[in-house]
Short mmCIF file of C-alpha atoms and ligand atoms in Angstrom, two decimals:
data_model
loop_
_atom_site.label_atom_id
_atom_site.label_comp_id
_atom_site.label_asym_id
_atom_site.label_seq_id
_atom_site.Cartn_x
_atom_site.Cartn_y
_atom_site.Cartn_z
CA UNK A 1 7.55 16.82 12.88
CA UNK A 2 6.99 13.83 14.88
CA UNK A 3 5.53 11.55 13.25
CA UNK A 4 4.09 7.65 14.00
CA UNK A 5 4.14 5.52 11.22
CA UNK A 6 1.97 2.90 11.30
CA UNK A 7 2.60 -0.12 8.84
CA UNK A 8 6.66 1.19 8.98
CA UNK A 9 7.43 -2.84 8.31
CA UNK A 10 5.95 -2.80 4.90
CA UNK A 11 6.12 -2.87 1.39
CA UNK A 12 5.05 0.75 1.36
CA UNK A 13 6.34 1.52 4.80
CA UNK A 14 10.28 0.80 4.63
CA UNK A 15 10.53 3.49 1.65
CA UNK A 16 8.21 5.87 3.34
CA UNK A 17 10.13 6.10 6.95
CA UNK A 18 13.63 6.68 5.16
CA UNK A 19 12.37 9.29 3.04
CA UNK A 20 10.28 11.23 5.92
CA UNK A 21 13.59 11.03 7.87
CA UNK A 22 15.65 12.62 4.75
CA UNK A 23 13.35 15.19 5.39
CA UNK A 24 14.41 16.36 8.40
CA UNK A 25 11.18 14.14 10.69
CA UNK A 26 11.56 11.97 13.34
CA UNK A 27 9.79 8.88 12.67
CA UNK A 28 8.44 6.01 15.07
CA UNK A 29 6.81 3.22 14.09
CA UNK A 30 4.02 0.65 15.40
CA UNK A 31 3.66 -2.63 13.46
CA UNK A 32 2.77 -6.35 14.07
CA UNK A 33 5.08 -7.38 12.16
CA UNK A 34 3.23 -9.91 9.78
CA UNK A 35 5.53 -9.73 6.90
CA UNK A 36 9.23 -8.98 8.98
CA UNK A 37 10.62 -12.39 7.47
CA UNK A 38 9.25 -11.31 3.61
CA UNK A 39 12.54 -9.41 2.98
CA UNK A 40 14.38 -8.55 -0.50
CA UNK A 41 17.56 -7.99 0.02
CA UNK A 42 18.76 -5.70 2.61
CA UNK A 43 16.86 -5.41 5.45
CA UNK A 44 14.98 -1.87 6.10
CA UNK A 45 17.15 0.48 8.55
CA UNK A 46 15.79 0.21 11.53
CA UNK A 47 12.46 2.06 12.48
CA UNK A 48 12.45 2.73 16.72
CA UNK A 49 8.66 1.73 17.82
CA UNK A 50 5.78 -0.70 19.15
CA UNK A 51 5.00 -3.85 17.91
CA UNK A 52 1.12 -4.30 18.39
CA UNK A 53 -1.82 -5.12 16.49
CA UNK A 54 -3.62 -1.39 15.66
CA UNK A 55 -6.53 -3.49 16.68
CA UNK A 56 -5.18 -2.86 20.38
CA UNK A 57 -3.21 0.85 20.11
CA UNK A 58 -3.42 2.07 23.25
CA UNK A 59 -3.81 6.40 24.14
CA UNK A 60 -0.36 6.05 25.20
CA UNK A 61 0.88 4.87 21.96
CA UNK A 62 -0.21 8.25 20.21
CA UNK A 63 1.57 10.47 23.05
CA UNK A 64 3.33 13.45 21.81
CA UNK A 65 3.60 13.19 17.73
CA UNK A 66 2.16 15.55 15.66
CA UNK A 67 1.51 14.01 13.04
CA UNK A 68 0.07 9.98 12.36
CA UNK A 69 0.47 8.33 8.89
CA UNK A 70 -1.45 5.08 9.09
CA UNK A 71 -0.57 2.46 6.48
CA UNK A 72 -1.26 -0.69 8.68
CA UNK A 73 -4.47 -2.33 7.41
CA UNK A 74 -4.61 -5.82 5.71
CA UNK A 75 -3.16 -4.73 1.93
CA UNK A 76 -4.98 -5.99 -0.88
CA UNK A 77 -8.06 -7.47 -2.46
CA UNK A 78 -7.36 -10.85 -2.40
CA UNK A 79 -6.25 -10.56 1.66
CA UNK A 80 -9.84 -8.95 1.76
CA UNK A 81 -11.75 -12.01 0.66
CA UNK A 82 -9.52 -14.55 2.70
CA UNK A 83 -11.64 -13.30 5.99
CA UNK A 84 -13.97 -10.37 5.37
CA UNK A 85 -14.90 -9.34 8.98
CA UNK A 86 -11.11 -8.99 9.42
CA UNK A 87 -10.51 -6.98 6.76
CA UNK A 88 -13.68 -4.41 8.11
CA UNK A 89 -11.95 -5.06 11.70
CA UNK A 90 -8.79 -4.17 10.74
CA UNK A 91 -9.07 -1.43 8.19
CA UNK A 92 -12.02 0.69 8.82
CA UNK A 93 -12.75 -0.11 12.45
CA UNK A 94 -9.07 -0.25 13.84
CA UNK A 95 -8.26 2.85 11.70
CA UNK A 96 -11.65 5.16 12.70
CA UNK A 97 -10.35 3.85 16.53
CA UNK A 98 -7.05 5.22 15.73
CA UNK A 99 -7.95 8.30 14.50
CA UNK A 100 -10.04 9.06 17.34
CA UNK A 101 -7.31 8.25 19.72
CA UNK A 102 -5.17 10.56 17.83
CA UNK A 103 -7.60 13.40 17.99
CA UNK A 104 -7.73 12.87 21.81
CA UNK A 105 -4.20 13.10 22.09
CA UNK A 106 -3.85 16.27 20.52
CA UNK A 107 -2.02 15.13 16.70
CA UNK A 108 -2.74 17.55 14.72
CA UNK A 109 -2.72 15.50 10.94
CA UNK A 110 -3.77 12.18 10.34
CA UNK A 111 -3.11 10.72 6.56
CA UNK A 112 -4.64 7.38 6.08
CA UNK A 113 -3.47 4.96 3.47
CA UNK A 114 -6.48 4.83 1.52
CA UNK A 115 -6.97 3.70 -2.26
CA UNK A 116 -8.26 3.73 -5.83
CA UNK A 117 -10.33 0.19 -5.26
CA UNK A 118 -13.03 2.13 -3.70
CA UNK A 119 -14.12 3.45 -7.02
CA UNK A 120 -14.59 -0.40 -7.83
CA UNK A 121 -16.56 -0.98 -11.26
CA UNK A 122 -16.57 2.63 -12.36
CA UNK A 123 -15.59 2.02 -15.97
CA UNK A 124 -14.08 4.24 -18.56
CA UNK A 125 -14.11 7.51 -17.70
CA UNK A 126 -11.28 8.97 -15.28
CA UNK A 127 -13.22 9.00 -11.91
CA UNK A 128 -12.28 12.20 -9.75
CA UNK A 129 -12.69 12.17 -5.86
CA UNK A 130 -16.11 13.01 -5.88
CA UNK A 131 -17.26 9.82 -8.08
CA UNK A 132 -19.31 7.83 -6.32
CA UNK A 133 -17.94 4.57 -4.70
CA UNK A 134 -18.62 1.11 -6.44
CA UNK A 135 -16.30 -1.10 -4.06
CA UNK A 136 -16.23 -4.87 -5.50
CA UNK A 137 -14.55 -6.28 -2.62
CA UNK A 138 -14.80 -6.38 0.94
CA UNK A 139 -11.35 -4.39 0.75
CA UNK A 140 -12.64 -1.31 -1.18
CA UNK A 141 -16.00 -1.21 1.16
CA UNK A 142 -13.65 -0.88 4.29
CA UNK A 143 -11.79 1.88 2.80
CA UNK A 144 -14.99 3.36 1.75
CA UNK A 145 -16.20 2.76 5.39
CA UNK A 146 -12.94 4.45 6.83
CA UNK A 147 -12.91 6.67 5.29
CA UNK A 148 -16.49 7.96 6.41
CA UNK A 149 -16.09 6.75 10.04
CA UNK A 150 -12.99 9.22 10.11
CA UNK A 151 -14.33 11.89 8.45
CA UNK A 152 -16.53 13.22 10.98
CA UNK A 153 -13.55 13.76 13.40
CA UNK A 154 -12.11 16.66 10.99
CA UNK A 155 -11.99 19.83 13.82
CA UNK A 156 -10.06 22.52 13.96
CA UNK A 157 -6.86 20.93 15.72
CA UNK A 158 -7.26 17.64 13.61
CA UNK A 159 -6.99 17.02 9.74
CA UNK A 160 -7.69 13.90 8.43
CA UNK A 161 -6.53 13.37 4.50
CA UNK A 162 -7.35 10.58 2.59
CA UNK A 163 -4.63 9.39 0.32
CA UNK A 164 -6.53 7.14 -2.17
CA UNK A 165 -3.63 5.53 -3.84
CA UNK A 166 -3.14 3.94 -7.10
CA UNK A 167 -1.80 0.18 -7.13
CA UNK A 168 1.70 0.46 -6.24
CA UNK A 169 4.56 -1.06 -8.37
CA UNK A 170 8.61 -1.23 -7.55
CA UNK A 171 11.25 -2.10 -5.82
CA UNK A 172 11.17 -2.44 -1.17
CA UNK A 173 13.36 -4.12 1.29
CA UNK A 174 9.54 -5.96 1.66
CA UNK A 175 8.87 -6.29 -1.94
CA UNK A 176 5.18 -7.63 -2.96
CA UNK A 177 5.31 -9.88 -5.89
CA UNK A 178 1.54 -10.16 -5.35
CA UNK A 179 1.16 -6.46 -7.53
CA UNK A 180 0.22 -6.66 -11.29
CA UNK A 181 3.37 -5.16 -12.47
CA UNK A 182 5.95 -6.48 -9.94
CA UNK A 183 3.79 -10.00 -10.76
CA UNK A 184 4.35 -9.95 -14.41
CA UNK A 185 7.56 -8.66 -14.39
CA UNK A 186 9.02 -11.46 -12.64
CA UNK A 187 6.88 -13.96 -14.36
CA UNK A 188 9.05 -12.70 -17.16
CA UNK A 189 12.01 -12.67 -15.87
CA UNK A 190 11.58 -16.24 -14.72
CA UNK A 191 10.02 -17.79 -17.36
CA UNK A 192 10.72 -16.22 -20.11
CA UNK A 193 7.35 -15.47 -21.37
CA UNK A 194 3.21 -14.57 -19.77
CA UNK A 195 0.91 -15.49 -20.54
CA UNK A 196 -2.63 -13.57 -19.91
CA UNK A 197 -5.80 -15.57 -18.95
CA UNK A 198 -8.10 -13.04 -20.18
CA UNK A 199 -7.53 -10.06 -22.72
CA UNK A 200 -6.45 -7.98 -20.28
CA UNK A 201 -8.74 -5.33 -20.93
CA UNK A 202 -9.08 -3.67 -17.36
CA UNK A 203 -8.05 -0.59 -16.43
CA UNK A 204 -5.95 0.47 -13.93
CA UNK A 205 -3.66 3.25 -12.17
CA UNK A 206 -0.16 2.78 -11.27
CA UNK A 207 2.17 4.09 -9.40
CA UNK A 208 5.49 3.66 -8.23
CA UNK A 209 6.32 3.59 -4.40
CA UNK A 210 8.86 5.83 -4.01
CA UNK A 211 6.01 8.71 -5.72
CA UNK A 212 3.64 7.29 -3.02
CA UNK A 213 6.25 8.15 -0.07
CA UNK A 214 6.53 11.46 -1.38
CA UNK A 215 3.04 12.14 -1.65
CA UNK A 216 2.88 11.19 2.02
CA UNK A 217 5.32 13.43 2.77
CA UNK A 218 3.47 16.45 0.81
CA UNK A 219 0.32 15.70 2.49
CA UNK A 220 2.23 16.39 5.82
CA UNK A 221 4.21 19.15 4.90
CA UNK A 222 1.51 21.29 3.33
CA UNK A 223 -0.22 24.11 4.15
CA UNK A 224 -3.71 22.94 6.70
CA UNK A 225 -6.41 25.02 4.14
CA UNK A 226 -4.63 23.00 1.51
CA UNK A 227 -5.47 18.81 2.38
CA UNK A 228 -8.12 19.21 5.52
CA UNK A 229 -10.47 16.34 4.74
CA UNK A 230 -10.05 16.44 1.73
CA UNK A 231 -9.51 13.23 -0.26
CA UNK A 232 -6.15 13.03 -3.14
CA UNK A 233 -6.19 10.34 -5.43
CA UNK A 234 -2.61 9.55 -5.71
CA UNK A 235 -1.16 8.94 -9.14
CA UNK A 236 0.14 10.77 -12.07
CA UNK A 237 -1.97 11.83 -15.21
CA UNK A 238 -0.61 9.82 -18.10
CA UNK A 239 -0.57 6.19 -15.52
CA UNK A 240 -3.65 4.71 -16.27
CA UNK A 241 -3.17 1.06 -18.20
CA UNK A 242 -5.08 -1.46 -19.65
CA UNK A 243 -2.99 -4.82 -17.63
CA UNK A 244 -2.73 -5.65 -21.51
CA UNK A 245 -0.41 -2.71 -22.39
CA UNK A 246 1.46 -3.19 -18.94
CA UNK A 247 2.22 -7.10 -20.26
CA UNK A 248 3.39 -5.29 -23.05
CA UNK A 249 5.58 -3.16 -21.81
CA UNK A 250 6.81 -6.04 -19.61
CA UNK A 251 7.62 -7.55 -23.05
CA UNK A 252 9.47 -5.06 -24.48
CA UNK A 253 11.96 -4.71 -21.54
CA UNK A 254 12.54 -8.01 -20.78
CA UNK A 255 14.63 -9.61 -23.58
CA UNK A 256 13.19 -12.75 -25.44
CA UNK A 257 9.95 -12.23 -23.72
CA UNK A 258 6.76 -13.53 -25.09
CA UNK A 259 3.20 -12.09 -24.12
CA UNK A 260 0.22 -13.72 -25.08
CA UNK A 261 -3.63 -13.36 -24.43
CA UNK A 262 -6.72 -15.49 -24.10
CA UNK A 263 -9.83 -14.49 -26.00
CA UNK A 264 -12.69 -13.01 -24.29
CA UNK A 265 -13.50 -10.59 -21.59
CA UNK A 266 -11.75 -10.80 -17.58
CA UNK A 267 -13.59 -12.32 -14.95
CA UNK A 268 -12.23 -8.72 -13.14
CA UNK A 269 -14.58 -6.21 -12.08
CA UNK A 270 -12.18 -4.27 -10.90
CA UNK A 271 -11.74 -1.38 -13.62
CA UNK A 272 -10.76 2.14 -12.91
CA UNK A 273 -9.22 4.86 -14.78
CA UNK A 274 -8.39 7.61 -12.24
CA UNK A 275 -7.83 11.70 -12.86
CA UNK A 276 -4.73 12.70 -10.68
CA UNK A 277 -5.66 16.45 -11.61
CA UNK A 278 -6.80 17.44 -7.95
CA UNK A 279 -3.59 15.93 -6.51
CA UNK A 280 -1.20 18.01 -8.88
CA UNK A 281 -3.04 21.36 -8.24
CA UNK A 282 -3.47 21.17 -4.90
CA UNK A 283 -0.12 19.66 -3.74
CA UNK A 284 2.10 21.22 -6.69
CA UNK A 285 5.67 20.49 -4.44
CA UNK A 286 4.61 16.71 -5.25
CA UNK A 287 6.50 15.58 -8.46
CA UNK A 288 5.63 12.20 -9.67
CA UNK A 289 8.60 10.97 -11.35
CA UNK A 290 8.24 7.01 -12.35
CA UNK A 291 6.31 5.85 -14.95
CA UNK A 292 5.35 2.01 -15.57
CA UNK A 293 8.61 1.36 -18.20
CA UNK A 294 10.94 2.88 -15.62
CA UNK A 295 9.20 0.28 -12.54
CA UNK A 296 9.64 -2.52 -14.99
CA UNK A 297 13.04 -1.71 -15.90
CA UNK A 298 14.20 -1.62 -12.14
CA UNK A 299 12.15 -4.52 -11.25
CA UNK A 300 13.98 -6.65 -13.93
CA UNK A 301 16.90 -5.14 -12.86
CA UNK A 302 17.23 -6.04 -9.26
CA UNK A 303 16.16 -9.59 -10.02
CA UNK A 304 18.85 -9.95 -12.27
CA UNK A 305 21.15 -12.40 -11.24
CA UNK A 306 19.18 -14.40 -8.37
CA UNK A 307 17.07 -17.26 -10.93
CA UNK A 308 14.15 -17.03 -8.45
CA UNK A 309 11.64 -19.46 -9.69
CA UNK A 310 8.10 -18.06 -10.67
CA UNK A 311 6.72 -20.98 -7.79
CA UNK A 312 8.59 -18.09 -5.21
CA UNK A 313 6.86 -15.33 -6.78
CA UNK A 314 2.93 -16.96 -5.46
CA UNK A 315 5.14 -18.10 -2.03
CA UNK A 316 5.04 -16.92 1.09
CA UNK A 317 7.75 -14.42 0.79
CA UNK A 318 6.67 -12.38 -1.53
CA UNK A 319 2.24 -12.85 -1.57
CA UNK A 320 1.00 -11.52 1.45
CA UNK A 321 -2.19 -13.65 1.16
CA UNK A 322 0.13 -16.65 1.24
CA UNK A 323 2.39 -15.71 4.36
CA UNK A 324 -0.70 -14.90 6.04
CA UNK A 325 -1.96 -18.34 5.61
CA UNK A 326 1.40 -19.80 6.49
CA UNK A 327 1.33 -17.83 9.20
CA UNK A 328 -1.83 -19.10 10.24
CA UNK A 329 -1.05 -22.64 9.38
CA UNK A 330 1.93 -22.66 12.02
CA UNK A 331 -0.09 -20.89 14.60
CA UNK A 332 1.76 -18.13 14.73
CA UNK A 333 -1.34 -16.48 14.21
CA UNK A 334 -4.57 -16.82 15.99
CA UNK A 335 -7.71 -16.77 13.53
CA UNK A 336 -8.57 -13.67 14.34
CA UNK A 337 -4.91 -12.56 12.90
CA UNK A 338 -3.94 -11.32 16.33
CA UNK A 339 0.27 -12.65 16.29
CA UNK A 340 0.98 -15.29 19.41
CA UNK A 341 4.66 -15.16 18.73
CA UNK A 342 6.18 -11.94 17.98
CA UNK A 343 9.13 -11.31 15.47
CA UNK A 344 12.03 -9.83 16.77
CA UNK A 345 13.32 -6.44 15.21
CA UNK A 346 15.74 -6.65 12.17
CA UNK A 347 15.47 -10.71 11.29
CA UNK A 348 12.18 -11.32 11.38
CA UNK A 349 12.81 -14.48 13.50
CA UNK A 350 9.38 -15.49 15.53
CA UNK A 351 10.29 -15.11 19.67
CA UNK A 352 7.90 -15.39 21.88
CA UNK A 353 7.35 -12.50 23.41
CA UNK A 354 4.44 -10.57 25.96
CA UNK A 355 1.57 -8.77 23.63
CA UNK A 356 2.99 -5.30 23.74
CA UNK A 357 6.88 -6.25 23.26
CA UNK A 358 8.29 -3.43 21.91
CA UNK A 359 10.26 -3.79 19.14
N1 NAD B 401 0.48 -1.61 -2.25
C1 NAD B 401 -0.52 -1.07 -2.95
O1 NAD B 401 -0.65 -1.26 -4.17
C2 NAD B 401 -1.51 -0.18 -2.27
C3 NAD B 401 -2.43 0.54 -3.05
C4 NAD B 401 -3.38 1.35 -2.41
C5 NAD B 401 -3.39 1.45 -1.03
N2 NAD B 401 -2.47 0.74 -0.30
C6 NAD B 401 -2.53 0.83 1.16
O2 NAD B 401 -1.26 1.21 1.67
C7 NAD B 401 -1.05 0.60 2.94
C8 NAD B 401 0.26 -0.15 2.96
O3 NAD B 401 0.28 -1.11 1.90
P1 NAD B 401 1.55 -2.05 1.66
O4 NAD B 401 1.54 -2.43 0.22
O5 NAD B 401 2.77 -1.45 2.24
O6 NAD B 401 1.10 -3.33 2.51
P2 NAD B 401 1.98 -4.42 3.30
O7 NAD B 401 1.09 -5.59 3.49
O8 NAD B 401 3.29 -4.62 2.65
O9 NAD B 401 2.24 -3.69 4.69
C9 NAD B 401 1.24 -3.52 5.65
C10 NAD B 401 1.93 -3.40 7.00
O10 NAD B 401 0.90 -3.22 7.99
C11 NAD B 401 1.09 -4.15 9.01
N3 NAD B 401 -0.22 -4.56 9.54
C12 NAD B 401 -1.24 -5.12 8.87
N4 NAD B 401 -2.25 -5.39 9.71
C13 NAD B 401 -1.85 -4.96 10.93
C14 NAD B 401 -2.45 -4.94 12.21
N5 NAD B 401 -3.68 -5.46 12.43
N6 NAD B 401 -1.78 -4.39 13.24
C15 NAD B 401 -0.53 -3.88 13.06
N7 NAD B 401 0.11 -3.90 11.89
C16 NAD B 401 -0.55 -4.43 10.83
C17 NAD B 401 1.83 -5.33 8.41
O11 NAD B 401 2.59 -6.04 9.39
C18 NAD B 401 2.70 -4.66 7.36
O12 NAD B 401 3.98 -4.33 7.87
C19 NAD B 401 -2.28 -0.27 3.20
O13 NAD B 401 -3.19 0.45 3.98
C20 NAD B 401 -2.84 -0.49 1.81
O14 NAD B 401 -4.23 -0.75 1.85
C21 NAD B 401 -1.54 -0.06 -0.88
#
């Protein structure tokens, strides 16, 4: 297949593109490049493509693939709240625009990058896909709203399938330290002990990004009757946690670690437990393989050696809320998010460059 990647410059995105090209696709991408300087270690192999906002794709941009796999929105809750409109903008607007323009041009699959934070406050039984949505953020509602604004473009020629993924964990060329159990791993590393604000009771599914690309590249690869419109939460039966049992686990693999918890409930309303049963049934080729003691372990493991302080781990490289702002605090993004210098490809080094450079 030929597929365009949207969001290839990401956490999620440089795994993804090398495993769809393993498979035998060929992969472009189109990116803005927000988070090209965030690297960890070596830098992604290069992805051939567009930089531009997905706020601006053009028809042109969607010529000739068959298949679209749109990761680029704005990534997380906390990026949600920094400037809600945006966040709608960006992630259900941009992405029902891009579907459509993808219909039009004939691309026959469209698998949008959607997640488990639309379920919201659903509490303590595993929701399936047909729970209803109780989004607590402005980032779950424009999932939710994507999600329907796309929906009614399903035709014969064009599938849309909703990937609702869990909260991702492991190890990217663009790793996010801003993820629960990247976060406390490092904390741990670094410090040598966490220590929890609240009790930790919420719930939540994990799972690890290199089970994510795959499941990307299932949705693609299988049969039309199989994941037409149909929604997958993304996960593996087994991965839902408590954050207090992840600290724990953080505990027991990192050596001289010491977890400890504040009395009294989480100011987090964001608790899920997920089923992953529809996922494994209908896409049985997809073979989750990580669990949260394996992420840990290779977390720790690659930041072995470097004596990052934890200050790094809330910085700019590595919290996408905080390179956004420094972004925005050097101007190299307007306050509508739109870039006025573009990175190069490969270095991440700001150049200006005209809107629709291509990278
Ligand atoms: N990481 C998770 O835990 C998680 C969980 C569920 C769903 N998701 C979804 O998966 C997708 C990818 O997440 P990620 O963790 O790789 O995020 P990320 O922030 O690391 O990557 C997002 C990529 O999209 C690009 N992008 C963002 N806004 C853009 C715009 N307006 N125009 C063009 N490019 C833009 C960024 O430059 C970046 O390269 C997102 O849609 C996210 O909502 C992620």
């Amino acid at each position: 297949m030929r597929i365009l990647l949207t969001g290839h410059d990401g956490y999620i995105g440089t795994v993804l593109a090398p495993i769809l090209r393993d498979a035998g696709h060929e992969v472009r991408g189109l990116d803005a490049g927000l988070f090209s300087a965030c690297a960890f270690g070596l830098q992604p192999d290069p992805v051939p493509g567009v930089r531009r906002d997905v706020r601006d794709a053009i028809p042109a941009d969607l010529d000739g693939f068959d298949a679209v796999v749109h990761l680029a929105n704005l990534s997380n809750d906390p990026l949600g709240n920094l400037r809600p409109g945006l966040t709608e903008a960006i992630n259900a607007d941009a992405s029902v625009r891009l579907a459509t323009l993808a219909r039009e041009a004939g691309v026959s699959r469209f698998v949008f990058a959607s997640s488990c934070s639309l379920y919201g406050a659903a509490g303590q039984d595993a929701v399936t896909e047909t729970a209803a949505f109780r989004p607590v953020t402005p980032y779950g509602q424009a999932k939710v709203d994507a999600e329907a604004g796309i929906r009614p473009l399903a035709s014969d020629g064009f599938s849309p399938v909703y990937l609702r993924n869990a909260t991702v964990y492991g190890v990217s060329p663009r790793l996010r330290f801003d993820l629960v159990v990247n976060n406390l791993t490092a904390w741990a590393v670094s410090t040598g002990a966490i220590r929890m604000k609240s009790d930790g009771t919420p719930w939540r599914p994990l799972v690890h990004v290199e089970d994510v690309s795959r499941a990307v590249l299932a949705a693609l690869e299988a049969p039309r009757e199989a994941v037409h419109d149909e929604a997958f939460n993304v996960g593996r039966e087994g991965e839902n946690y408590q954050i207090r049992d992840v600290a724990t686990i953080v505990g027991d693999e990192v050596p001289g670690c010491e977890v400890t918890f504040a009395d009294g409930a989480s100011p987090d309303t964001r608790s899920y437990r997920v089923s992953f049963a529809k996922i494994a049934e209908r896409l049985p080729d997809w073979r989750p393989t990580w669990t949260v003691r394996d992420g840990v372990r290779q977390v720790r493991d690659a930041l072995e050696g470097l004596d990052l302080p934890p200050e790094v781990f809330e910085g700019p490289r590595y919290s996408r809320i905080a390179h956004l702002e420094s972004l925005l605090a050097s101007g190299a993004l307007a306050p509508d998010l739109r870039r006025t210098t573009w990175p190069a490809s490969g270095d991440g080094a700001a150049t200006p460059a005209p809107a629709l450079a291509n990278a």
